[in-house]
XYZ file of C-alpha atoms in Angstrom:
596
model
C -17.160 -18.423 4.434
C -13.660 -18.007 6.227
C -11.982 -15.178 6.657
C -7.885 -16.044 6.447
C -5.552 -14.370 8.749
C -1.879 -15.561 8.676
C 1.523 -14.750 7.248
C 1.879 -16.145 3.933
C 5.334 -15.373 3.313
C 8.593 -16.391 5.362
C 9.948 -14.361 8.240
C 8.273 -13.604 11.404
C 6.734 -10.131 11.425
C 8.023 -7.383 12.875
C 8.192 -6.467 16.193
C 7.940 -2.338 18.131
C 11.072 -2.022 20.536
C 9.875 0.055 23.281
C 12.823 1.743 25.280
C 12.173 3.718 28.738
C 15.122 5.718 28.790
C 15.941 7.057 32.778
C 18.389 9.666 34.524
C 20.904 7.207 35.296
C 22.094 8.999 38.665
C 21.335 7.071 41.216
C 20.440 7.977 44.959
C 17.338 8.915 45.025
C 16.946 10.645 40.641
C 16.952 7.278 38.981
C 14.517 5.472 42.010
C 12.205 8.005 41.446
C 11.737 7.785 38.044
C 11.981 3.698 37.184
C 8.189 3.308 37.556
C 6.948 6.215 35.793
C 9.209 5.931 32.904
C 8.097 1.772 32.535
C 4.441 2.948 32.816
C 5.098 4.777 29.915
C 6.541 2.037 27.947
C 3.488 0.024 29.263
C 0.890 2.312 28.504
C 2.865 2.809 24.277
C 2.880 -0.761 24.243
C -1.013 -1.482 25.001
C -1.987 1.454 22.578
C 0.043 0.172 19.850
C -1.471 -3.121 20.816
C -5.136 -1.883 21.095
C -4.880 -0.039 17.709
C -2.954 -1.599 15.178
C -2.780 -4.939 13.263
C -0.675 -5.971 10.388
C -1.761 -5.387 6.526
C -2.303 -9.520 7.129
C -3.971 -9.304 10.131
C -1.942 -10.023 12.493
C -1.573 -8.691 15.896
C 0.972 -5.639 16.024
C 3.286 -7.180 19.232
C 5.576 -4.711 21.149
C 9.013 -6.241 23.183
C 9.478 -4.092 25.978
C 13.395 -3.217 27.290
C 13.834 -5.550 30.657
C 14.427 -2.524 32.475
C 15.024 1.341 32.458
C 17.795 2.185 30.320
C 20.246 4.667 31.827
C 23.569 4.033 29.986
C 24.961 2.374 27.397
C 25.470 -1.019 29.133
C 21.589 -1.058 29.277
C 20.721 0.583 25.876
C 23.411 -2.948 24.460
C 21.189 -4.992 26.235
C 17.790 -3.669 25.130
C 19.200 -3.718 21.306
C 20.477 -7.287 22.175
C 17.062 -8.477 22.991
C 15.680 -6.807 20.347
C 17.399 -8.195 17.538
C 16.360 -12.213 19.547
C 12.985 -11.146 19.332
C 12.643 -9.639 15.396
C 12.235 -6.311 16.321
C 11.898 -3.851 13.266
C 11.538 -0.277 14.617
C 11.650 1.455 18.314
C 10.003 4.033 20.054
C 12.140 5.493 23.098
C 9.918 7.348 25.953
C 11.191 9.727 29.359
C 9.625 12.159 31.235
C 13.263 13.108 32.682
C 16.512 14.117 31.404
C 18.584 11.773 30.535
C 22.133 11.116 28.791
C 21.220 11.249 24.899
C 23.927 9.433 23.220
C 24.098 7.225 26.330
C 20.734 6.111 25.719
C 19.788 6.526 22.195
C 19.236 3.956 19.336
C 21.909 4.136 16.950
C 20.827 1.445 15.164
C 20.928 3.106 10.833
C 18.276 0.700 9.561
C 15.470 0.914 12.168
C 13.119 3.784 12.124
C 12.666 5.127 15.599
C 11.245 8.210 17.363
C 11.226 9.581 20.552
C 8.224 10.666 22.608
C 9.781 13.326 25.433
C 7.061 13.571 28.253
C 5.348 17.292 28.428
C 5.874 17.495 32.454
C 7.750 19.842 34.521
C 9.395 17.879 37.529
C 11.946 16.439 35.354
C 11.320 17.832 31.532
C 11.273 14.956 29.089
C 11.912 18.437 26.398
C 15.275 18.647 27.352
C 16.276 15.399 26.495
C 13.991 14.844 23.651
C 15.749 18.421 22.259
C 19.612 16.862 23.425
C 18.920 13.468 21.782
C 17.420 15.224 18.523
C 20.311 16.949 18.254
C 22.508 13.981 19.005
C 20.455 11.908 16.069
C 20.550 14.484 13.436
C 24.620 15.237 14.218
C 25.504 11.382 14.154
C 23.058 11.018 10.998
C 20.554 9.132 12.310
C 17.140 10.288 11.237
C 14.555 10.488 14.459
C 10.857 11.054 14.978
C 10.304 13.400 18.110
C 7.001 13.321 19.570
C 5.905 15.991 22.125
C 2.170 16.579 23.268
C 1.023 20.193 23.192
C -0.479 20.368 26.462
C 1.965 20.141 29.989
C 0.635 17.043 32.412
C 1.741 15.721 35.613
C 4.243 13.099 36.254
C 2.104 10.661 37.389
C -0.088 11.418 34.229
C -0.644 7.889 32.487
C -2.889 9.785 29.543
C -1.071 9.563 26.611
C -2.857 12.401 24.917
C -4.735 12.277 21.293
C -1.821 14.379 19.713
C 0.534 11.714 20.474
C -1.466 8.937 20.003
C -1.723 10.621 16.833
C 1.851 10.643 15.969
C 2.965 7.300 17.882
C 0.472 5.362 15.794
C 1.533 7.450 11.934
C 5.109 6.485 12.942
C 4.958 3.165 14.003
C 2.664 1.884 11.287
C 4.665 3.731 8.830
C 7.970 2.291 10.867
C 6.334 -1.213 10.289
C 5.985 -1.317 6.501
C 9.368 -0.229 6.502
C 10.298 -3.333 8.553
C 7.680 -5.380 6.325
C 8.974 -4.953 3.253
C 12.678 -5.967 4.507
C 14.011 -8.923 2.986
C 10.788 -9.454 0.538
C 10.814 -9.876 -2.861
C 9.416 -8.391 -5.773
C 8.090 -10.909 -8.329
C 8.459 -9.389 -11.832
C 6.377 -12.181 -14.570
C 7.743 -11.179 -17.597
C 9.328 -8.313 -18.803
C 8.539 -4.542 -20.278
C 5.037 -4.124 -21.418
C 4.563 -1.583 -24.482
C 7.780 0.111 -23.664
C 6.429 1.469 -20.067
C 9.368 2.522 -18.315
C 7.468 1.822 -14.891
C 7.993 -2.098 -16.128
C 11.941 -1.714 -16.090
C 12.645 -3.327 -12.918
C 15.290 -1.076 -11.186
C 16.962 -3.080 -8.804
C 19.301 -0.658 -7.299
C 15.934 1.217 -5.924
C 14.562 -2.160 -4.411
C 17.754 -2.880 -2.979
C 18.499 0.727 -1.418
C 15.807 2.298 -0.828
C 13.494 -0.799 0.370
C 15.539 -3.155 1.359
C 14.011 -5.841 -1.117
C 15.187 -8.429 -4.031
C 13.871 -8.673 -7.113
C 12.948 -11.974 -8.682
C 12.264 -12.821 -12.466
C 9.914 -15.528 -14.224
C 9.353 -16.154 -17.671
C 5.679 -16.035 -18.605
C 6.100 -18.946 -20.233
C 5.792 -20.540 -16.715
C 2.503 -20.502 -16.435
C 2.021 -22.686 -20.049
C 4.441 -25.673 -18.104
C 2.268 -25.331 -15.154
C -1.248 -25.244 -16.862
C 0.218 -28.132 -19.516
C 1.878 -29.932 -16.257
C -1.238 -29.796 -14.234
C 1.431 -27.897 -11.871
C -1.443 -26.150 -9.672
C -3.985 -27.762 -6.882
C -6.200 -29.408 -8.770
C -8.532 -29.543 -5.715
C -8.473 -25.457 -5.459
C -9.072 -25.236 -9.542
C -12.181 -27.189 -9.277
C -13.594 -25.391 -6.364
C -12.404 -21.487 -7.806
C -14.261 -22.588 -11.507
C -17.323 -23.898 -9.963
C -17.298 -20.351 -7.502
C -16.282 -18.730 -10.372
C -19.424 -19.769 -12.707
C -21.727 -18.882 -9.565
C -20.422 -15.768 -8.790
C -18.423 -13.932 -11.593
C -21.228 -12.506 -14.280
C -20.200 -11.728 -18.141
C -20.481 -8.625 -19.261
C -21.361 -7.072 -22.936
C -19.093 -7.999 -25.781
C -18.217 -4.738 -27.147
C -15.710 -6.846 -30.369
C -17.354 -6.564 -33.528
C -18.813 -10.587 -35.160
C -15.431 -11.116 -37.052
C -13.598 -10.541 -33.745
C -16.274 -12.550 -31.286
C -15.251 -15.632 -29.423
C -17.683 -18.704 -29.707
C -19.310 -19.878 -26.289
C -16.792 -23.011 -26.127
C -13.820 -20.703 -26.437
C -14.987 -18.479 -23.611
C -15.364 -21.313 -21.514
C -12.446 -22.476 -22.321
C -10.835 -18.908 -21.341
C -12.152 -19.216 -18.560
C -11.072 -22.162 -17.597
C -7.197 -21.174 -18.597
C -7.781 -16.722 -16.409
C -8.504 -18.987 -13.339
C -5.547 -21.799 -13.738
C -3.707 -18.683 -14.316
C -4.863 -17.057 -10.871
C -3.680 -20.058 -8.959
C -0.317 -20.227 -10.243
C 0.053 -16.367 -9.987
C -0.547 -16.750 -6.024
C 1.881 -20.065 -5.867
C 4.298 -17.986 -7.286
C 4.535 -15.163 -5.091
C 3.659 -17.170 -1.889
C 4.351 -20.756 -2.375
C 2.045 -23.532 -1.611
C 2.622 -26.223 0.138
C 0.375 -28.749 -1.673
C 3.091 -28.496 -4.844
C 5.160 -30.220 -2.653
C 2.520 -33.712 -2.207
C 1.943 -33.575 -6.186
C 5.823 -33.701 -6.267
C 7.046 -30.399 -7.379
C 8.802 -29.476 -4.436
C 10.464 -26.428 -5.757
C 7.505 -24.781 -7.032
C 6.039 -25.543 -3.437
C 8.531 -22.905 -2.232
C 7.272 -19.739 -4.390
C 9.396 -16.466 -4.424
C 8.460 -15.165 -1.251
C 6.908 -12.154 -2.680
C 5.091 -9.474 -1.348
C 4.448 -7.380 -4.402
C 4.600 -8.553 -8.332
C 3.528 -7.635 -11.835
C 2.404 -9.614 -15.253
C 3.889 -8.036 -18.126
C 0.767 -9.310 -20.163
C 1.108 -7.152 -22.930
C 1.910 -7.773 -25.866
C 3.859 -10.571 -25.650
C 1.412 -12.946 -24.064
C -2.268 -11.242 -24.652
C -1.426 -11.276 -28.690
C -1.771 -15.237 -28.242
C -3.512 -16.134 -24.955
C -6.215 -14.958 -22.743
C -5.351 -11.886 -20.926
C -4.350 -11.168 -17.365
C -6.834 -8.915 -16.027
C -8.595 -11.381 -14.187
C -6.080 -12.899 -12.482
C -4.904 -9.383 -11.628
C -8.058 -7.948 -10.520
C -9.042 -11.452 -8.237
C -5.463 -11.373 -6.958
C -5.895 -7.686 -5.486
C -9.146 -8.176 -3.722
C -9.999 -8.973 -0.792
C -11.180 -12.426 -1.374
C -11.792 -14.953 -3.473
C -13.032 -18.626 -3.926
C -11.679 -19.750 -0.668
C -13.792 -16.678 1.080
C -12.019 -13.263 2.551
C -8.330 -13.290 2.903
C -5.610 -10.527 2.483
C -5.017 -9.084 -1.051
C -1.816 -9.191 -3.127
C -0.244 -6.153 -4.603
C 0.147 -7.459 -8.055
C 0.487 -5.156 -11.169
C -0.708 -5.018 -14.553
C 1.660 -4.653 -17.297
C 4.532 -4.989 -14.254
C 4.545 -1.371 -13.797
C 6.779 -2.354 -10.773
C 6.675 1.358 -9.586
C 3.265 0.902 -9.218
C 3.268 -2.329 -7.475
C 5.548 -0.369 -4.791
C 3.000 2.697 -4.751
C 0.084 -0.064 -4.333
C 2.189 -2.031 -1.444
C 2.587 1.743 0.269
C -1.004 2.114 0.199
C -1.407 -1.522 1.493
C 0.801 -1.428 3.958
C -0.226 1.573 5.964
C -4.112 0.835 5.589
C -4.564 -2.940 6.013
C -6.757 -2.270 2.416
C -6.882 -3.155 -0.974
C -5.733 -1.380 -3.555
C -7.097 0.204 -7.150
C -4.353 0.121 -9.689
C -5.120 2.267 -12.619
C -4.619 4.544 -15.915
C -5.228 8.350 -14.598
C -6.782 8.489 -18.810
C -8.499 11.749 -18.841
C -8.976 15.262 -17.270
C -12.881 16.170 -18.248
C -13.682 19.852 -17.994
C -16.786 21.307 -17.323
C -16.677 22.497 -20.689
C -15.623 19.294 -22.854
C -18.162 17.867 -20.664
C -21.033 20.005 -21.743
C -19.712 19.797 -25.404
C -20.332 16.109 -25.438
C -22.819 15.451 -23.723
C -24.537 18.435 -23.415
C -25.043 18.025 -19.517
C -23.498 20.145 -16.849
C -21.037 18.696 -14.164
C -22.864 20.076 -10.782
C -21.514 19.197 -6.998
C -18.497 17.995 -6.499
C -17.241 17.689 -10.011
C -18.437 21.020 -11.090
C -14.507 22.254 -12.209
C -13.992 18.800 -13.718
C -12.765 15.186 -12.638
C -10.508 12.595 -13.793
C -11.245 9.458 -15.270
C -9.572 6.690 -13.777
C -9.835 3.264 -15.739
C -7.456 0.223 -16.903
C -7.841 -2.764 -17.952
C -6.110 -5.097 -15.013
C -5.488 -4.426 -11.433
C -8.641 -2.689 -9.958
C -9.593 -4.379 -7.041
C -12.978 -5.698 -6.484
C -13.143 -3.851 -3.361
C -12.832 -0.660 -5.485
C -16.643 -0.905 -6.458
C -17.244 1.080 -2.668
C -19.662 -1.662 -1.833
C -18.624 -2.180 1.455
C -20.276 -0.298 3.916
C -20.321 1.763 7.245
C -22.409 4.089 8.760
C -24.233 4.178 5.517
C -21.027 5.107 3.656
C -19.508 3.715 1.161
C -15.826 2.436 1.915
C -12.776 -0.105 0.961
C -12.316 -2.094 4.380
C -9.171 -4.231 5.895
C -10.099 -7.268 4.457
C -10.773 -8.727 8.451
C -13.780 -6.579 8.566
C -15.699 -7.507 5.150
C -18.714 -9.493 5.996
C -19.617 -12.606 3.462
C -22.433 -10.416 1.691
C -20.290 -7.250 1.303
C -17.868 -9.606 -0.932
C -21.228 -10.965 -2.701
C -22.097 -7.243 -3.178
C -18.808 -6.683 -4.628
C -19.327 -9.279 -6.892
C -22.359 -8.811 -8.044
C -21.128 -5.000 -8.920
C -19.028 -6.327 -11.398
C -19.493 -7.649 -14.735
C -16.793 -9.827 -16.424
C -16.705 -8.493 -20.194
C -14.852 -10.415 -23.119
C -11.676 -8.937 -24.053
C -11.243 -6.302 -26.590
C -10.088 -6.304 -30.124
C -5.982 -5.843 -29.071
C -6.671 -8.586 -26.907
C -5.930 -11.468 -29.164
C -5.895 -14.385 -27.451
C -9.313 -13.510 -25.304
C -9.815 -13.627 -21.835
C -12.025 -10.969 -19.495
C -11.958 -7.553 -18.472
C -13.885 -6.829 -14.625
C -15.926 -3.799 -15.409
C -17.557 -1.540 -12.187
C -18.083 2.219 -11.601
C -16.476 2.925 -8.041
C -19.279 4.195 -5.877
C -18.846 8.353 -5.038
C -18.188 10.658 -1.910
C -15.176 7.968 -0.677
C -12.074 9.555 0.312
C -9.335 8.525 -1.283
C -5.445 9.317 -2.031
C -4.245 8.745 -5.632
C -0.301 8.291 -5.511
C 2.637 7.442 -7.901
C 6.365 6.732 -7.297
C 8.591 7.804 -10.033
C 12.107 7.415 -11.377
C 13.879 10.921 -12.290
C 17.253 10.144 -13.876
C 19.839 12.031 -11.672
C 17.490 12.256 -9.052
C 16.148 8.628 -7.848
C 12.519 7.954 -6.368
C 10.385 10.844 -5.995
C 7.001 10.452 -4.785
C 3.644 12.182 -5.725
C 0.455 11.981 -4.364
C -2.993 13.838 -4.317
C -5.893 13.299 -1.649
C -9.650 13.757 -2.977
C -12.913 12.076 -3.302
C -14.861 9.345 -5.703
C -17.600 11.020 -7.233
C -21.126 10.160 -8.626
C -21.401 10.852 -11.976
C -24.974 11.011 -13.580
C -25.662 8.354 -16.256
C -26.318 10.274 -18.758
C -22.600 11.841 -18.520
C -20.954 8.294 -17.063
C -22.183 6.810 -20.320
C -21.375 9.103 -23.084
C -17.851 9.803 -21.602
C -16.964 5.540 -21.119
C -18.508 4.883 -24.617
C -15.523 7.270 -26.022
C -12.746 5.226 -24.083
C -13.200 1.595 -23.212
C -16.966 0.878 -21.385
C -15.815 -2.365 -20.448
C -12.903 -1.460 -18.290
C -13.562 -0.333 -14.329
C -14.353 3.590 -13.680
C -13.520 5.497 -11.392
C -14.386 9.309 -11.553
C -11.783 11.537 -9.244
C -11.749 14.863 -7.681
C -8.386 16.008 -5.834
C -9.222 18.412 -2.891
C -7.759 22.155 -4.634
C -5.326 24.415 -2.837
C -5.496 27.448 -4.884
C -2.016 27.482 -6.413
C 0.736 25.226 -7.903
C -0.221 21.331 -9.008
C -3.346 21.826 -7.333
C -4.457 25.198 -8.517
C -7.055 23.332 -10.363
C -7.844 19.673 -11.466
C -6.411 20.003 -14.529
C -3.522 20.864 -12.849
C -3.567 17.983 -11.271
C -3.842 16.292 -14.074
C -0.967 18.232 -15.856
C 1.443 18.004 -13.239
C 1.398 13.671 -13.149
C 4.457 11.935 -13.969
C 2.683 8.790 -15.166
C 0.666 7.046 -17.087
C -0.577 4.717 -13.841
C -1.640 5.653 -10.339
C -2.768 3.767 -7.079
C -5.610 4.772 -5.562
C -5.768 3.861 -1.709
C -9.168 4.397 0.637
C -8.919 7.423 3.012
C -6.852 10.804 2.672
C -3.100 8.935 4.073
C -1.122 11.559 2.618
C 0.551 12.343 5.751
C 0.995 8.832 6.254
C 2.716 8.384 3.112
C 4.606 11.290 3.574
C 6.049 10.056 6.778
C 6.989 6.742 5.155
C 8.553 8.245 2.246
C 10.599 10.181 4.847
C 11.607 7.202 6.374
C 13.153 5.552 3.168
C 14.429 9.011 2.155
C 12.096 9.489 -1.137
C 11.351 13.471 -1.479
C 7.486 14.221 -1.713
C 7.424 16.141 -5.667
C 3.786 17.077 -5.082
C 1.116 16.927 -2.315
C -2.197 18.725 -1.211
C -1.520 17.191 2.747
C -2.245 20.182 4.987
C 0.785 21.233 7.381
C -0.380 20.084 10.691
C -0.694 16.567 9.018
C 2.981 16.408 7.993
C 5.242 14.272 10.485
C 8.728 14.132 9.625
C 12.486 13.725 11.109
C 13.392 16.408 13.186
C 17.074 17.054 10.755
C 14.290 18.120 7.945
C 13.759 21.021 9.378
C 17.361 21.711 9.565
C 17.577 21.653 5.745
C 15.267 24.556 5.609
C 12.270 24.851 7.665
C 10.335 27.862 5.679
C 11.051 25.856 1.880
C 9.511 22.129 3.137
C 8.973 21.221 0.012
C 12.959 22.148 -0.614
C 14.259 20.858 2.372
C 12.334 17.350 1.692
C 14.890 17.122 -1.361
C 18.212 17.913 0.435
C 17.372 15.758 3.759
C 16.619 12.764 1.267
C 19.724 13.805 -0.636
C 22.107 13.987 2.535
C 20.948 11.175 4.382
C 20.786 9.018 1.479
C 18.892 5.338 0.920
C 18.029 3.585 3.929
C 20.119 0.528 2.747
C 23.551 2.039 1.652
């Protein structure tokens, strides 16, 4: 089984500018620092290099300035070399003074930061304090980077707090860079009146620098009645289908029951409908040889949604299983890189899921957050106490569509169960996905039929549930909460499903408590949500959403991220350092959307 790594949408990927910045004063200042300051850039380069990949897979490159830049002649010729090689963001790096709005990136679209060398022969501080101040005065947001500890000049340690921060800013910096010029695929329209589903395009134009592209559902009914698909790949996803994807109960009552031959048919119509999903955000060049050369091309999308409901599910098979394939990690042509696809095009979301994607390489769990169990409702129903880690309650978190596969915490490491970049998933951790999953018929609002995948995430992963809302006056506001996956005992798991949907993925959540405000408590948490949907994303990334959010200037409503975590702009603190939560609001506010 293969494992695909490539760029399956147009544009080259981004590139990290790396700028040595020098004392320009020459006779003897600027001689003696040329080789230090381009070790530097070196040494940023390999560690980006060494540490990072692309969400595809991809090696993260860097482009390296020719030479030391002292003035402005040299800073034009580093951005002109730059923009020839596709460069997205830059990280500037000095141990010495040198001339801050000589030297600085004024560049308004690309994220940068500067990392000011902690020496004492030529203080890298000073400038990294003069060029902060230069940034946040000309309105140009910058990341300043400054290790704790003092080191010699000829120190070529870059030291773990700055790894720390160079690596949060330039993979943050990157899915800023990513999601330039990409489009968001909305199939169909608003699904039950969710006001996620109302494609804002003003947001994807200003704040991320995307388009927005529209397709009828009714596409996929020409493409399945045109034979518009590969019929190669259809023929090789049924037959790995019917090996590998096991039916679940059929909770419908007789009356409601599909017959065996319309199942199979179902099936045969949730995988056609999988293919053409994927040609239409990414294209596919074997379109073009069966003579549809326009659908060939796709819609160069890196996120989309399926309205589904109710339009289409009240008269054909649903879309949960081409959402659920779609977002993990592999599928009948072996392990490849999800797509950040949403159910009922909640396309807020599908931007919350492409977050998550982007700054951990991993797939994605798109669900409802349905119910906040407390101990007590817990022991009324089932007469069972919660014990461990969900002793002051959990959430349930369950829909119908876009749970990835990888959600089921199959994949291992170090005993543990994860969600891994999709490059590191061995051929039996996919089969023991899989095989965690059942495929049940659709429910009773379900008309037309289809499946449901149905799992119970495994417990003890950590994991960051987030949402990105619309606040009329406001804009985008983002909210997230870090916690854990718990094990629940069957004889809870079961009463509590039985009262929803059992044939739905489940995924029992526990956000890590402060003490006060949202998080005073899980219901809280709960309480304090402003939607019906979440992502859920592997690992605690607050801080790394945080920082991207920063960059795109979307305020942070609610978070449990601890302080030291947080890596912002220097200007936030200028909008009032002891209120962050506060000052978040009026940086976002001042500076505006990235794309004016």
């Amino acid at each position: 089984m293969s494992i695909s790594v490539k760029n399956r949408l147009n544009g080259q990927m981004p590139k990290v500018g790396i700028r040595p910045v020098v004392d320009g004063r020459r006779g003897g200042i600027r001689e003696s620092l040329e080789n230090v300051t381009m070790e530097m850039a070196r040494s940023v380069a390999a560690l980006i290099s060494q540490k990072l990949k692309h969400s595809n897979g991809l090696p993260v490159e860097c482009v390296i300035a020719d030479n030391c830049i002292g003035g402005v002649a040299e800073a034009a010729q580093a951005a002109e070399k730059f923009a020839r090689n596709g460069v997205g963001l830059t990280v500037t790096v000095t141990p010495s003074w040198c001339y801050p709005t000589e030297t600085m990136d004024q560049d308004p679209l690309m994220p940068k930061a500067v990392w000011g060398f902690n020496s004492t022969e030529r203080p890298g501080a000073v400038y990294l304090a003069a060029v902060s101040a230069a940034h946040n005065q000309k309105g140009l947001p910058v990341f300043t980077i400054y290790g704790k500890d003092v080191q010699d000049i000829d120190d070529t340690t870059i030291t773990e707090d700055v790894q720390e921060k160079l690596l949060q800013f330039v993979k943050s910096g990157l899915a800023v860079a990513e999601m330039r010029g990409k489009s968001y695929l909305s199939i169909g329209t608003v699904s039950m009146g969710i006001a996620g589903c109302i494609v804002n395009e003003d947001f994807f134009q200003h704040y991320l620098g995307m388009r927005n592209e529209y397709v009828d559902m009714s596409e996929f009914v020409r493409r399945i009645q045109m034979n518009i698909f590969d019929p190669e790949e259809y023929e090789r996803a049924l037959d790995w289908v019917k090996r590998h994807c096991r039916e679940g109960r059929d909770v419908n009552p007789d009356s409601l029951r599909r017959t065996r031959a319309q199942k199979d048919e179902d099936w045969q119509f949730v995988v056609k409908m999988a293919l053409i999903a994927k040609d239409l955000m990414a294209g596919n060049p074997k379109l073009a040889s069966l003579g549809y050369g326009e659908e060939a091309l796709g819609h160069n999308a890196i996120a989309g949604g399926f309205q589904g409901q109710r339009a289409w599910t009240d008269y054909f098979p649903n879309g949960d299983f081409m959402e659920a394939i779609l977002t993990s990690s592999f599928d009948w042509d072996g392990i490849r890189q999800p797509y950040m696809f949403a159910t009922e095009n909640d396309s807020l979301n599908a931007v919350t899921m492409l977050f998550g994607h982007l700054l951990t390489d991993r797939a994605q769990i798109f669900a409802d957050v349905r119910t906040y169990w407390s101990p007590e409702a817990v022991r009324r129903v089932t007469g069972k106490t919660l014990e461990g880690l969900t002793a002051g309650g959990m959430i349930h978190l369950s829909n119908s569509g876009a749970a990835s596969l990888d959600g089921t915490g199959r994949q291992q490491a170090d005993g543990h169960p994860v969600m891994k970049p999709f490059w590191e998933i061995t051929e039996e951790e996919m089969r023991t996905c899989l095989e965690a999953t059942e495929w049940c018929p659709a429910v009773d609002f379900f008309r037309g039929g289809g499946f449901s995948s149905q799992f119970v995430t495994a417990g003890s992963m950590p994991v960051t549930m987030a949402r990105l809302n619309l606040v009329k006056g406001l804009g985008p506001v983002l909210q997230l909460a870090e916690g854990y996956t718990a094990d629940v005992p069957d004889d809870i798991h079961s009463v509590l499903v039985e009262r929803t949907n059992p044939t739905w993925p489940t995924t029992w959540f526990v956000p890590r408590l402060t003490g006060k405000g949202a998080f005073k408590d899980v219901y809280s948490v709960m309480y304090n949500w402003g939607s019906n949907h979440c992502a859920l994303s592997y690992g605690h990334i607050g801080g790394q959403l945080i920082t991207l959010a920063s960059m795109l200037r979307i305020p942070v409503s609610m978070h449990n991220v601890p302080e030291e975590r947080i890596f912002r702009p220097s200007a936030w603190s200028a909008f009032g350092e002891a209120e962050p939560v506060g000052a978040d609001y009026r940086a976002c506010a001042a500076f505006g959307p990235l794309y004016k």
